[in-house]
Short mmCIF file of C-alpha atoms in Angstrom, two decimals:
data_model
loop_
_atom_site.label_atom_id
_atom_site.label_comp_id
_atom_site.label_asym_id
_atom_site.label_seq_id
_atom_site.Cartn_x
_atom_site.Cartn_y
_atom_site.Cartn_z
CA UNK A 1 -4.50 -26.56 -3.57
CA UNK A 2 -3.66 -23.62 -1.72
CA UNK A 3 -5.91 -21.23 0.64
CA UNK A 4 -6.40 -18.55 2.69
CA UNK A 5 -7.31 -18.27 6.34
CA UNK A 6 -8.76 -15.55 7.41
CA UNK A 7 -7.95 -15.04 11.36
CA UNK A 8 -8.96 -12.32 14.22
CA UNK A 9 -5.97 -11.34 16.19
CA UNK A 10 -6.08 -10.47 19.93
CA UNK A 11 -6.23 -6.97 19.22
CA UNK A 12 -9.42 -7.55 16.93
CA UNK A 13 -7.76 -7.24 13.60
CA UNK A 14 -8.44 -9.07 11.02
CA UNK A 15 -5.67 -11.10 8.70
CA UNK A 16 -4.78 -13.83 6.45
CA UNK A 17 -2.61 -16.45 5.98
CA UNK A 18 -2.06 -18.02 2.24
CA UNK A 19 -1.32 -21.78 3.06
CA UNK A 20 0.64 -24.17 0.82
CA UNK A 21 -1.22 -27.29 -0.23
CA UNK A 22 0.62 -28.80 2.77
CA UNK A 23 -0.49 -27.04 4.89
CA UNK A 24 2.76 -24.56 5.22
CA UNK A 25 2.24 -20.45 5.50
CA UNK A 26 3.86 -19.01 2.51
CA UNK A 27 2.93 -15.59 2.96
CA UNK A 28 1.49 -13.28 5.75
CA UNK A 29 -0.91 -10.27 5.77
CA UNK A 30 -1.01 -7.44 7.63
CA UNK A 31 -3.74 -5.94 10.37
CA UNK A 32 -6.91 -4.59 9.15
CA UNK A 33 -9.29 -3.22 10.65
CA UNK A 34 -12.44 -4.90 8.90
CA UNK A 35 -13.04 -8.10 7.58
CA UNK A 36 -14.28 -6.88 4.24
CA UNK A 37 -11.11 -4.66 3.98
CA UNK A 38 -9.18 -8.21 5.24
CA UNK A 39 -11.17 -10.08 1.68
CA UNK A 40 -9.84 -7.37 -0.51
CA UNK A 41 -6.30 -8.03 0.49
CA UNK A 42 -7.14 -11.59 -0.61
CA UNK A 43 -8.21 -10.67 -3.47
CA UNK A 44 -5.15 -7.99 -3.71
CA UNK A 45 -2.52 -11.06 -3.82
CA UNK A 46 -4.69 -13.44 -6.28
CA UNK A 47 -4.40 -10.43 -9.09
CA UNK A 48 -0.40 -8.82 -7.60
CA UNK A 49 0.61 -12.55 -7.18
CA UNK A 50 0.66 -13.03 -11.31
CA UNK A 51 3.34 -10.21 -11.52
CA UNK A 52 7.15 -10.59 -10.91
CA UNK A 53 7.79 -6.94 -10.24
CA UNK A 54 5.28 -7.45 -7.29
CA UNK A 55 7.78 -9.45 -5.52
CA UNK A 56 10.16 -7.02 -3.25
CA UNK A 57 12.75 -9.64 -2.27
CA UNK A 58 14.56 -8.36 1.06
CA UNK A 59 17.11 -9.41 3.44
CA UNK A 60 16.51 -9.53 7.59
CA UNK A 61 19.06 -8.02 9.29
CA UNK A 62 20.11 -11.80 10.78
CA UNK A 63 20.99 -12.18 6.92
CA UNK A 64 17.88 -14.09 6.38
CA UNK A 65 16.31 -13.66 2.83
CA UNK A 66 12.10 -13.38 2.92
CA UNK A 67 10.17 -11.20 0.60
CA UNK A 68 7.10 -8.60 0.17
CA UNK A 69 3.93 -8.33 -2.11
CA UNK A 70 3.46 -5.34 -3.03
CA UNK A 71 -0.05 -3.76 -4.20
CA UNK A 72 0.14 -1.84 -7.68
CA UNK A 73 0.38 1.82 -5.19
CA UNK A 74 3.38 -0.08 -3.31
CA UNK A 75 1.50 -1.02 -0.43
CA UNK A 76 2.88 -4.44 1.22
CA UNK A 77 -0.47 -6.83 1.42
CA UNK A 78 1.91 -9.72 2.38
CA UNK A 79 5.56 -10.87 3.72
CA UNK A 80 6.81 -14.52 3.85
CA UNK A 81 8.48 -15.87 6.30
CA UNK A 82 12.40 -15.75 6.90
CA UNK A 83 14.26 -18.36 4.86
CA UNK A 84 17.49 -20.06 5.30
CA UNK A 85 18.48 -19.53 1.93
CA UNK A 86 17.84 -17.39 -1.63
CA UNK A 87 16.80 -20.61 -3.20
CA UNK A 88 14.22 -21.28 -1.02
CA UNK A 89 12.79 -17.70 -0.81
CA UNK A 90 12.69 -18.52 -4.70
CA UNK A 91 10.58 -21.48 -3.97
CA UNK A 92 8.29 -19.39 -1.52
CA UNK A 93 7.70 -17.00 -4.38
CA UNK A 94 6.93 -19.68 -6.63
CA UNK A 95 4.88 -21.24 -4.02
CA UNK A 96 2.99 -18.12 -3.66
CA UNK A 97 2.43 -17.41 -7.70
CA UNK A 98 1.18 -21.42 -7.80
CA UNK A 99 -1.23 -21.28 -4.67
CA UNK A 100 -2.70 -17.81 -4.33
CA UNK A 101 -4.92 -17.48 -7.84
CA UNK A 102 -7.19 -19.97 -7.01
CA UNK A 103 -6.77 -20.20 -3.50
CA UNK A 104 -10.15 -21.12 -1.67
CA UNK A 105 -11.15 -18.81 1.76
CA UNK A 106 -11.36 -20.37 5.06
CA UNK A 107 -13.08 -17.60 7.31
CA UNK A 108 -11.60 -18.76 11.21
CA UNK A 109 -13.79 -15.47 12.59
CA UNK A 110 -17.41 -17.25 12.25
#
């Protein structure tokens, strides 16, 4: 079972991490400025997550492949890491599409 972690970074943002069931980051959100603003980006992926065409998949300029979710108005609420090849970007997507609907929240801020 997958789940979020919600984290403060040095610079007082707020963001989350969707974890694998292992325990592996499989995808990335950005800054925000609030903690409630930081739980609708959760909630954000659990709904884009279910759609394909949410899934911007991109290439680093080091020729790594690693993708976006995108938000219904284009927005990026979360990147993956870079991957060493398509396939397993594929897997991260999958990975992400499996986890993030019923994902539990583990608030790191309290």
């Amino acid at each position: 079972m997958g789940k979020f972690v919600i984290t403060k970074r040095a610079n007082g943002e707020f963001q989350f991490n969707l974890k694998a069931g292992n325990g592996q980051t499989i995808l990335t959100s950005e800054g925000y400025t609030t903690k409630a603003a930081c739980t609708n980006g959760i909630e954000s992926v659990k709904t884009n997550s279910q759609d394909d065409s949410r899934f911007e998949k991109k290439e680093a300029k080091n020729g790594k492949p690693y993708f976006n979710l995108k938000a219904s108005n284009g927005q990026i609420i979360g990147s993956s890491e870079m991957y060493e090849s398509v396939s397993a970007r594929e897997n991260g997507i999958e990975s992400v599409k499996k986890n993030a609907p019923e994902a539990v929240t583990d608030d790191h801020t309290v």
